[in-house]
CSV table of C-alpha atoms and ligand atoms in Angstrom, one decimal:
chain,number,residue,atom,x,y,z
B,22,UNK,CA,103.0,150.8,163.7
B,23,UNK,CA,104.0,153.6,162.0
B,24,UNK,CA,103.5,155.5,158.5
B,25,UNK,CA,106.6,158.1,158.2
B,26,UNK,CA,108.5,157.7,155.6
B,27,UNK,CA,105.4,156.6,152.9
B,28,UNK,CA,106.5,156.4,149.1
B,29,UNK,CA,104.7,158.6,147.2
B,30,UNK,CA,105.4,155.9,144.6
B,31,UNK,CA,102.6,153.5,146.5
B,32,UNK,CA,99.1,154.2,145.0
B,33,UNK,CA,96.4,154.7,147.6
B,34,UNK,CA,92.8,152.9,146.3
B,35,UNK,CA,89.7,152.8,147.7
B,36,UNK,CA,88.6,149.3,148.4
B,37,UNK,CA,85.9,149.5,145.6
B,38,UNK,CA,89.0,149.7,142.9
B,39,UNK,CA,91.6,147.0,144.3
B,40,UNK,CA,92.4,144.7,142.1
B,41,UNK,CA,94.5,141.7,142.5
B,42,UNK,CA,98.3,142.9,141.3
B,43,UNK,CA,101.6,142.1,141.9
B,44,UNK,CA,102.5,145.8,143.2
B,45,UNK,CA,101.7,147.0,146.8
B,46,UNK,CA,99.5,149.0,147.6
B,47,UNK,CA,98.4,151.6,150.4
B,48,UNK,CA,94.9,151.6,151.8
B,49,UNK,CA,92.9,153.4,154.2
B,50,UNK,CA,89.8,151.5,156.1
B,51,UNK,CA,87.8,150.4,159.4
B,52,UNK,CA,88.0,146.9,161.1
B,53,UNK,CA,84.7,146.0,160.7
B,54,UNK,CA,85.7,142.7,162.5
B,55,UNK,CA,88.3,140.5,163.2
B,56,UNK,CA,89.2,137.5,164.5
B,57,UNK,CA,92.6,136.5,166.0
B,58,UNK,CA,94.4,133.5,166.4
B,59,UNK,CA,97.4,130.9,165.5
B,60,UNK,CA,98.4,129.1,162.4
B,61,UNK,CA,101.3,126.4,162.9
B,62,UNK,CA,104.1,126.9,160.6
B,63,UNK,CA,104.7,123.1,158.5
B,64,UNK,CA,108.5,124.4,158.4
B,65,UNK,CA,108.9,123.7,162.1
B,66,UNK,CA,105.6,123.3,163.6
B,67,UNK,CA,105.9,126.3,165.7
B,68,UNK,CA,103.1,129.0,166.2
B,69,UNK,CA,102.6,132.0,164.2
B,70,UNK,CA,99.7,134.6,165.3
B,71,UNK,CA,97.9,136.2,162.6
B,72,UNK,CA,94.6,138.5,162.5
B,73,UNK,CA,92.0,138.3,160.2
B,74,UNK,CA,88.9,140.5,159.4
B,75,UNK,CA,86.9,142.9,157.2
B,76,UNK,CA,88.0,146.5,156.3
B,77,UNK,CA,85.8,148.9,155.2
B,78,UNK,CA,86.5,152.2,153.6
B,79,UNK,CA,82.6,153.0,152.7
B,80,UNK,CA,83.1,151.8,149.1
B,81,UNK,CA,83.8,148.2,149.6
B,82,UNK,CA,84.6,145.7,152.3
B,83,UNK,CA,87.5,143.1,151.6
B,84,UNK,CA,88.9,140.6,153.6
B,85,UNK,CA,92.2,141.2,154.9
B,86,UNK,CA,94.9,139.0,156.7
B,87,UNK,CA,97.8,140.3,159.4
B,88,UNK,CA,100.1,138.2,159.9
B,89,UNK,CA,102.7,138.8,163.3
B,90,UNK,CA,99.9,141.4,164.4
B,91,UNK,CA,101.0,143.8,166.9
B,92,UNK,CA,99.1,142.4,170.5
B,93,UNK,CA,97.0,145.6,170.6
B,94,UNK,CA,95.2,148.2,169.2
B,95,UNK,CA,93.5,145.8,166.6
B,96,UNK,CA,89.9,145.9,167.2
B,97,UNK,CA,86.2,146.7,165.6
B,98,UNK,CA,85.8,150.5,164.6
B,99,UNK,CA,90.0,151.2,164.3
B,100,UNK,CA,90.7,153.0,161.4
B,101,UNK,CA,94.2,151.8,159.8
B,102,UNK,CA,96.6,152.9,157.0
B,103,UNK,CA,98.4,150.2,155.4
B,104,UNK,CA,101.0,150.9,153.3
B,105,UNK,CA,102.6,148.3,150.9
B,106,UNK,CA,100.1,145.3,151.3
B,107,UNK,CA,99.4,142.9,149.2
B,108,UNK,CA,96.4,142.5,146.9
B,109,UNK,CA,95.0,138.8,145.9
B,110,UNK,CA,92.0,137.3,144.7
B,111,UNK,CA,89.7,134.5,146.2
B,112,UNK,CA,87.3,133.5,144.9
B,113,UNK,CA,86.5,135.7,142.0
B,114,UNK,CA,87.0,138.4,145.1
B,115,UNK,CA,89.8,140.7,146.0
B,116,UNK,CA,91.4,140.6,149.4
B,117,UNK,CA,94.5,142.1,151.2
B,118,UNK,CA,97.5,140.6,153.2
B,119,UNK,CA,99.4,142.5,155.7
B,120,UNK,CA,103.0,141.1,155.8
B,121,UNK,CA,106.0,141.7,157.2
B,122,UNK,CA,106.5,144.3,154.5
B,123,UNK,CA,103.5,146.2,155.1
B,124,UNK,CA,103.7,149.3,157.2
B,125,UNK,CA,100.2,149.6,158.8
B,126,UNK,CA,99.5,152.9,161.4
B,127,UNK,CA,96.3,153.8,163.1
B,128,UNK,CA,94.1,156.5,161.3
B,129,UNK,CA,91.8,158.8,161.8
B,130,UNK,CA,88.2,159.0,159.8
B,131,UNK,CA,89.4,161.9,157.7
B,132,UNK,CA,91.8,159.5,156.2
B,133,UNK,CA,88.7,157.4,154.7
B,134,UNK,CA,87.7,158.2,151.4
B,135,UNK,CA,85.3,160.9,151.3
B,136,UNK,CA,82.5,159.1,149.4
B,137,UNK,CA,79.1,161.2,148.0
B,138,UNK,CA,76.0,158.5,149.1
B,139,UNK,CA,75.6,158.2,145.2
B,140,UNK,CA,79.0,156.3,144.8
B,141,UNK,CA,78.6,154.0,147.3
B,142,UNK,CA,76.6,150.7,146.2
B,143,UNK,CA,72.8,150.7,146.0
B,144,UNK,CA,71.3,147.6,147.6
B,145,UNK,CA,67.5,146.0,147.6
B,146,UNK,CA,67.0,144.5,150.8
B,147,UNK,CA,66.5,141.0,148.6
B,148,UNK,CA,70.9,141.6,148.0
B,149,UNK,CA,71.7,141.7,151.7
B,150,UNK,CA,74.1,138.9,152.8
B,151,UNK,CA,75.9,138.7,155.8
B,152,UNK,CA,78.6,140.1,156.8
B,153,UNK,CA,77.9,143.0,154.3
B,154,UNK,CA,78.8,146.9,154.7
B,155,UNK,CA,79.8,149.7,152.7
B,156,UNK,CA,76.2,149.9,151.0
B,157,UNK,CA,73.2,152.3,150.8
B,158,UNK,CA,69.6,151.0,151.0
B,159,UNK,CA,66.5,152.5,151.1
B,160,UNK,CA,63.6,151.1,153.4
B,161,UNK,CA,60.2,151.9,154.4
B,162,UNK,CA,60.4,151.5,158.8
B,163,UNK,CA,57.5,148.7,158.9
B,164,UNK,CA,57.9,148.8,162.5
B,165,UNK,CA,60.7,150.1,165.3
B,166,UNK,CA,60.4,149.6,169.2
B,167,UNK,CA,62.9,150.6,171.9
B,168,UNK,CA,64.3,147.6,173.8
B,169,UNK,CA,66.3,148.2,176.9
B,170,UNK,CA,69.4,145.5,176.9
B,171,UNK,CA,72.2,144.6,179.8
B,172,UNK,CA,75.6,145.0,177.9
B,173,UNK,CA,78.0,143.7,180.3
B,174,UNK,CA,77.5,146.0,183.5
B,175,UNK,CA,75.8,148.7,181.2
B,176,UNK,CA,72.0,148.9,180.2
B,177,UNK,CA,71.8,150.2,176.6
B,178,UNK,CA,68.8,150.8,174.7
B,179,UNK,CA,68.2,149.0,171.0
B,180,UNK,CA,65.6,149.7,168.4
B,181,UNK,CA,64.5,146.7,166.9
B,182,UNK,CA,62.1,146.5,164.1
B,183,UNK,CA,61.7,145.2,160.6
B,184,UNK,CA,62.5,147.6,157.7
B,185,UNK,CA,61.4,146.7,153.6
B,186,UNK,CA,61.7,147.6,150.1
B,187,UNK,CA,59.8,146.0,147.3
B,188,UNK,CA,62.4,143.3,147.6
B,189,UNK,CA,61.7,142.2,150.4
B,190,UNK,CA,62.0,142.7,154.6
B,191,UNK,CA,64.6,142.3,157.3
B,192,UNK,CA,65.0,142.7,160.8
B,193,UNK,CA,66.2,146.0,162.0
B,194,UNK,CA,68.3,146.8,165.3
B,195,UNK,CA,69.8,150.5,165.8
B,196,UNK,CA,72.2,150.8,168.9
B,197,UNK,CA,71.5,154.9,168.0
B,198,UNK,CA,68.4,156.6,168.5
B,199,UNK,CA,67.4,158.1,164.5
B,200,UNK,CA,64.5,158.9,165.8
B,201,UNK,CA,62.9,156.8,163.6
B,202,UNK,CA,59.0,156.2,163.1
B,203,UNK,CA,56.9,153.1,161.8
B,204,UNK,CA,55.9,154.1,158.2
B,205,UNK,CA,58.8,156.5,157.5
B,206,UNK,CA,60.7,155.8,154.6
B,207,UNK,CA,64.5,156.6,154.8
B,208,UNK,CA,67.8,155.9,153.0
B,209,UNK,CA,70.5,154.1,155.3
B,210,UNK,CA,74.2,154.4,155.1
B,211,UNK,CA,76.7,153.1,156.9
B,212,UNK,CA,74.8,149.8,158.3
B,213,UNK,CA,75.9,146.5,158.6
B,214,UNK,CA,74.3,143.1,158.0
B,215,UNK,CA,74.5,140.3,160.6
B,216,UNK,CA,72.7,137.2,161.2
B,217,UNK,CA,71.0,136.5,164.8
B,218,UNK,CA,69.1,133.7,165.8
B,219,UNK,CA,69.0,132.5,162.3
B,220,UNK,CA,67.7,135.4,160.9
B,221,UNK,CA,69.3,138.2,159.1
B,222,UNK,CA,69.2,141.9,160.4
B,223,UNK,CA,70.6,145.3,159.3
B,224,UNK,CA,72.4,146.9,162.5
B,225,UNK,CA,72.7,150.4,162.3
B,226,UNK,CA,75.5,152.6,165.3
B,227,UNK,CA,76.8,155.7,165.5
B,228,UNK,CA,78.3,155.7,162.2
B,229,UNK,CA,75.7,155.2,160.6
B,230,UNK,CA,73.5,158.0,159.1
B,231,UNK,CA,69.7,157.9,158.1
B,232,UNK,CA,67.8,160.7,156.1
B,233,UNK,CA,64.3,160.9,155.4
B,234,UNK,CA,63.0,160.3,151.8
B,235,UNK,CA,59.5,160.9,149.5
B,236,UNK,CA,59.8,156.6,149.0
B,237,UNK,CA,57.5,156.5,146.7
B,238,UNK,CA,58.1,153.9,145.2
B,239,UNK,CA,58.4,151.7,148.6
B,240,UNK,CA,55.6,149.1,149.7
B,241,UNK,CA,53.0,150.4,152.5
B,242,UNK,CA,53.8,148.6,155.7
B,243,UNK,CA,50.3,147.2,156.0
B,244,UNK,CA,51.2,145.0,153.0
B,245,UNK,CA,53.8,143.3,155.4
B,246,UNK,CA,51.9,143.3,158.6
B,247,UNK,CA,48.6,142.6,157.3
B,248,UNK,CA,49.3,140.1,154.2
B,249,UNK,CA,47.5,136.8,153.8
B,250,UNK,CA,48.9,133.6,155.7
B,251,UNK,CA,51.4,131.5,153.5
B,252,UNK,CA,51.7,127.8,153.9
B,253,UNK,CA,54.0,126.3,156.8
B,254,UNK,CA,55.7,124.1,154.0
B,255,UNK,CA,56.3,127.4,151.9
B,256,UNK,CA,57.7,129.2,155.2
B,257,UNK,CA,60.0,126.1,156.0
B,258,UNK,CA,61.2,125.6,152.5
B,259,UNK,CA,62.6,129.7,153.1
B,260,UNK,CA,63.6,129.3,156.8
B,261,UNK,CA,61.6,131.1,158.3
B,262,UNK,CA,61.2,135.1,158.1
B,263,UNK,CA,61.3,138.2,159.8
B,264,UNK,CA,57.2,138.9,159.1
B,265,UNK,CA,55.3,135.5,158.1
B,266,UNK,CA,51.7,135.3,159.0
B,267,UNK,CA,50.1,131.7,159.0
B,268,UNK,CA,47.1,130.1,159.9
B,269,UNK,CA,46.9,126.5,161.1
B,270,UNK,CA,45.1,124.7,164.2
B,271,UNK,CA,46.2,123.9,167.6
B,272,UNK,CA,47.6,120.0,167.3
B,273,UNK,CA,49.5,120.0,170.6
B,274,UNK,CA,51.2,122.1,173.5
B,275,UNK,CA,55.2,121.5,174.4
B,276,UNK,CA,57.0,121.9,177.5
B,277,UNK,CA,57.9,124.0,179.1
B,278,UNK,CA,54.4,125.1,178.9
B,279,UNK,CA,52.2,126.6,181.2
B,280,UNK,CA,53.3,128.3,184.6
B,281,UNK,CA,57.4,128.3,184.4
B,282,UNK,CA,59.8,130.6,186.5
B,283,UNK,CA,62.1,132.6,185.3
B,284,UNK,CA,65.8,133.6,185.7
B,285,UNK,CA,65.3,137.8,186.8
B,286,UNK,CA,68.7,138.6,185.8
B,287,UNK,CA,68.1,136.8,181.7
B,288,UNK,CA,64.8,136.0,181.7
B,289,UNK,CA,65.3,132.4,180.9
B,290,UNK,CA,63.1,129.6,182.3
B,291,UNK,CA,64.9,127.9,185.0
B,292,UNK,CA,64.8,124.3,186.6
B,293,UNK,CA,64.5,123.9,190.5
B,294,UNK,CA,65.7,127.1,191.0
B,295,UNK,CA,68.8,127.4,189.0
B,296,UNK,CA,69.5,129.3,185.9
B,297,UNK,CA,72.0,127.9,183.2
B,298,UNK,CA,73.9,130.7,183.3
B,299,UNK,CA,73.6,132.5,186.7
B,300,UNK,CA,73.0,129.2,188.7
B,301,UNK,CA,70.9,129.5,191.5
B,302,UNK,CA,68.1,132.4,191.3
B,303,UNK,CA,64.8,133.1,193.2
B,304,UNK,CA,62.8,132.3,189.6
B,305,UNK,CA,59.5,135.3,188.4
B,306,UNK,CA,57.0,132.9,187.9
B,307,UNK,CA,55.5,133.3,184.2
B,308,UNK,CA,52.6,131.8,181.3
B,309,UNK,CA,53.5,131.0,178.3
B,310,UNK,CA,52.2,128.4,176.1
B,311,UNK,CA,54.5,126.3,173.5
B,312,UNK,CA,51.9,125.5,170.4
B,313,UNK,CA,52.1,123.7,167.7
B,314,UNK,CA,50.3,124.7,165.0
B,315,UNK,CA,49.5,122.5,161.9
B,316,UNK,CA,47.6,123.3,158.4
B,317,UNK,CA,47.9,120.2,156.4
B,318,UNK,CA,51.2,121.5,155.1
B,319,UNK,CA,53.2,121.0,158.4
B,320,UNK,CA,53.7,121.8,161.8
B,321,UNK,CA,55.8,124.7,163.8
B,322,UNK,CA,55.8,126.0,167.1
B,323,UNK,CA,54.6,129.2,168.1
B,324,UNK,CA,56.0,130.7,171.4
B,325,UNK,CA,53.3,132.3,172.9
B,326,UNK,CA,54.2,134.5,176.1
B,327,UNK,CA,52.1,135.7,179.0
B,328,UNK,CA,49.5,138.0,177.4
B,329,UNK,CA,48.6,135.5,174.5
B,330,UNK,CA,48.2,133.0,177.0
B,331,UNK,CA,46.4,134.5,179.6
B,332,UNK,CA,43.8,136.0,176.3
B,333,UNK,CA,43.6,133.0,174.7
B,334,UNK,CA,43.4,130.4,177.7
B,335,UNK,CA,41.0,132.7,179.7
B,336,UNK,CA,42.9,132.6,182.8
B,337,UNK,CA,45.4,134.8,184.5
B,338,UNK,CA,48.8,134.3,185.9
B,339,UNK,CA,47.4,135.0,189.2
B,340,UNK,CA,44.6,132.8,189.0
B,341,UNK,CA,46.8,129.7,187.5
B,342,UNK,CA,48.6,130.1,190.6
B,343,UNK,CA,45.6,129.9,192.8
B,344,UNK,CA,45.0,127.0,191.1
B,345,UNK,CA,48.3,125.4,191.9
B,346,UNK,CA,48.1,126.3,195.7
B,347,UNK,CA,44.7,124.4,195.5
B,348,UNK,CA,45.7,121.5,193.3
B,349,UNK,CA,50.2,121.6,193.6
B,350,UNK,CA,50.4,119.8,190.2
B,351,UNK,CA,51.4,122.0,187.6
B,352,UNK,CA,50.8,119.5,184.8
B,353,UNK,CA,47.6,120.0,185.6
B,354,UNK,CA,47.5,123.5,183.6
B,355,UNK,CA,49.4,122.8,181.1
B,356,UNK,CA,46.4,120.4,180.2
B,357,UNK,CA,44.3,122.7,181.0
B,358,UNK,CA,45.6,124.9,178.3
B,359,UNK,CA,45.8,122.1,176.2
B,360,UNK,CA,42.5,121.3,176.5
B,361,UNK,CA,40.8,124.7,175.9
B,362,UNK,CA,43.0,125.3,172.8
B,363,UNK,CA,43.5,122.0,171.2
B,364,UNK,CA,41.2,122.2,167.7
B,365,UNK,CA,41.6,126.0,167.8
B,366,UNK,CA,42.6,128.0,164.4
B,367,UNK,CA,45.1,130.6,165.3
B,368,UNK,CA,46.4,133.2,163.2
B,369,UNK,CA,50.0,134.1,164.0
B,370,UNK,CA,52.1,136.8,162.9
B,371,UNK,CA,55.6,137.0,163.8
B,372,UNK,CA,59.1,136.5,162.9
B,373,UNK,CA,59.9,132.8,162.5
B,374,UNK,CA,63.4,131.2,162.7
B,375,UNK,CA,64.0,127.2,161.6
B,376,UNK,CA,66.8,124.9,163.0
B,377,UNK,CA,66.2,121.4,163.4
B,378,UNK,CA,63.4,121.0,164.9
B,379,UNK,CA,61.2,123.3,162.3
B,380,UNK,CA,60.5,126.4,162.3
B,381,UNK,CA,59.7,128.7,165.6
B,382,UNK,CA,58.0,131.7,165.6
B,383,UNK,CA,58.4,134.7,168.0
B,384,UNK,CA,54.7,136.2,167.8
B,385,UNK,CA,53.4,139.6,167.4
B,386,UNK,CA,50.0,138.8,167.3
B,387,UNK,CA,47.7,136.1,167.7
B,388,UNK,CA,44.2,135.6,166.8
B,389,UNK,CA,41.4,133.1,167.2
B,390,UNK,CA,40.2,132.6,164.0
B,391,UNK,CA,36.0,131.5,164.1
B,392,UNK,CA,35.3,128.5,162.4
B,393,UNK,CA,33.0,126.0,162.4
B,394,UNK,CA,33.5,123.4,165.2
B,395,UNK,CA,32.2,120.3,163.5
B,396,UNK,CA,34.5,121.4,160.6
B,397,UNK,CA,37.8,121.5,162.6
B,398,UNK,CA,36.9,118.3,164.4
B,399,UNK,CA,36.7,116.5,161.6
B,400,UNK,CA,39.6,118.5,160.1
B,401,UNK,CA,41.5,117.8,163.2
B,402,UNK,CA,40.9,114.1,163.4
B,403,UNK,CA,41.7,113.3,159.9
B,404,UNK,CA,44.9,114.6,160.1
B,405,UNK,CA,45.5,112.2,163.3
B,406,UNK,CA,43.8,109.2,161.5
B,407,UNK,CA,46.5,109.9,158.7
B,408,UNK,CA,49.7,109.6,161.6
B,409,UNK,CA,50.6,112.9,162.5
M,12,LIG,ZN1,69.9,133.7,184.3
């Protein structure tokens, strides 16, 4: 890898301005990601490594391909040089290929374009796709909450949260501390868009900067935390959403309901003793309540942890495992919850995610909503009289 000897013949672009040409050229950006691996050859059949990935010089990102990579040194966050690589177009989109020919060289960030915040692309959150970068955005912080995480060995602290512009809202995780405050409106650059668990989610790092703006013209986050419930059809037919609020009654309970145990080193609920991924484990015993929530539209399940369950079942972990010493047969609370909550109308808020079982939603808040018994008894057994 080295780039002595560059022709001052070879243009350098920014990402932004390549276009497909028959010409080389030389380019400066970041490995946002890549993926390696082995293509056989149809000549001989033998094996030929290649990396692929996204570069980003803060104007654009385009896909590039290496072909005979060196074994090291190619990995998210390098900065490279390529001299004399090829330019084609995909799909109405330009990307590059590093061949043999191409003389690519690690560099240093004042080898990226310098780009003014106004050059690089404005986005509405409603554009973001994954795996975008090289955009600015500006968001009003609907909400932002440290989370401490196990990376490997290493225990790192995230900020998730849900950031929104008129557009629309998407999740938020920041593996830098901006400081940042519910209600603050700010312009991003230098983030990143990912999906996770089905949903999609800016991710902000140390490369990315934030600065505070008036945001005027950006929705109040009360409008997004406080809306009015949308149907569950209308919310499956969109997969879900980081902030949905719905309304629907209490039709049924899933396991694993009720008292569970719990890995300590993952926090997920284990089976005699022994976690799926760090095998056997003296389990934290736990509440939570798998409901499934109906109004008339259709059906998803809300994962309700231990506070929600405790509140809304009117009984404490402590005392639910009173009641196991007295009666040892733990199906025996999860009808117990069923039974106090079955008929209930709830009013979630949350983040939901759909796969093929519906749509799940993580809550952030759950309310009883009063209504008149005889009303959702009858509501109730209708909608079992018509086969749900
Ligand atoms: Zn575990």
């Amino acid at each position: 890898m080295t780039a002595e000897g560059v022709s001052p013949t070879v243009p350098e672009v920014r990402l932004r301005d390549l276009r497909a040409t028959t010409s080389p050229v030389e380019l400066v950006g970041r490995v946002v990601s890549c993926d390696r691996r082995e293509v056989s050859r149809k000549s001989d059949g033998s094996r030929r490594p290649l990396v692929s990935g996204l570069l980003s010089d803060g104007t654009a990102t385009v896909r590039f391909t290496w072909w005979d990579p060196p074994r090291e040194g190619i990995e998210r966050g390098v900065i490279l040089r390529a001299v004399g690589a090829e330019v084609r177009e995909f799909r109405g989109r330009p990307e590059v290929t590093f061949s043999w020919r191409t003389r690519v060289a690690p560099a240093g960030p004042a080898d990226l374009p310098r780009v003014d915040a106004d050059e690089i692309p404005f986005r509405t959150v409603r554009d973001l796709a994954a795996p975008d970068e090289g955009f600015r955005i500006e968001v009003r912080i609907v909400r932002v909450a440290p989370r401490t995480v196990t990376v490997g060995e290493e225990r790192r602290v995230v900020y998730d949260g849900l950031i929104a512009d008129r557009s629309g809202v998407i999740g938020l995780s920041s593996w830098s501390d901006f400081g940042l405050l519910p209600g603050e409106a700010v312009r991003i650059v230098g983030g990143y868009v990912r999906r996770f668990r089905g949903l999609l989610q800016l991710v902000l790092d140390e490369r990315s900067t934030v600065a505070r703006i008036d945001g005027a013209d950006l929705p109040d986050p009360a409008e997004f935390l406080r809306g009015p419930p949308r149907t569950i059809a209308s919310i499956e037919d969109e997969g879900g959403g980081g902030a949905i609020t719905l309304e629907g009654i209490v039709v049924g309970l899933l396991p694993p309901s009720g008292l569970v145990y719990r890995c300590p080193t993952c926090a997920r609920t284990i089976k005699n003793g022994l976690c799926r991924i760090h095998g056997q484990v003296e389990g934290r015993a736990d509440l939570r309540s798998r409901l499934v929530l109906d109004d008339g539209t259709g059906a998803v399940t809300v994962n309700a942890g231990r506070e929600d369950t405790e509140r809304l079942w009117g009984l404490t972990l402590e005392e639910a495992r009173r009641r196991l010493r007295d009666q040892p047969d733990p199906s025996l609370l999860e009808e117990s919850i069923l039974e106090t909550l079955l008929g209930r109308r709830l009013r979630v808020r949350g983040a939901g995610t759909k796969d093929d079982f519906g749509v799940t939603v993580a809550p952030e808040s759950i309310e009883t909503v009063e209504v008149d018994l005889a009303t959702a008894a009858a509501e109730l057994g209708a909608r079992f009289s018509e086969g749900r």
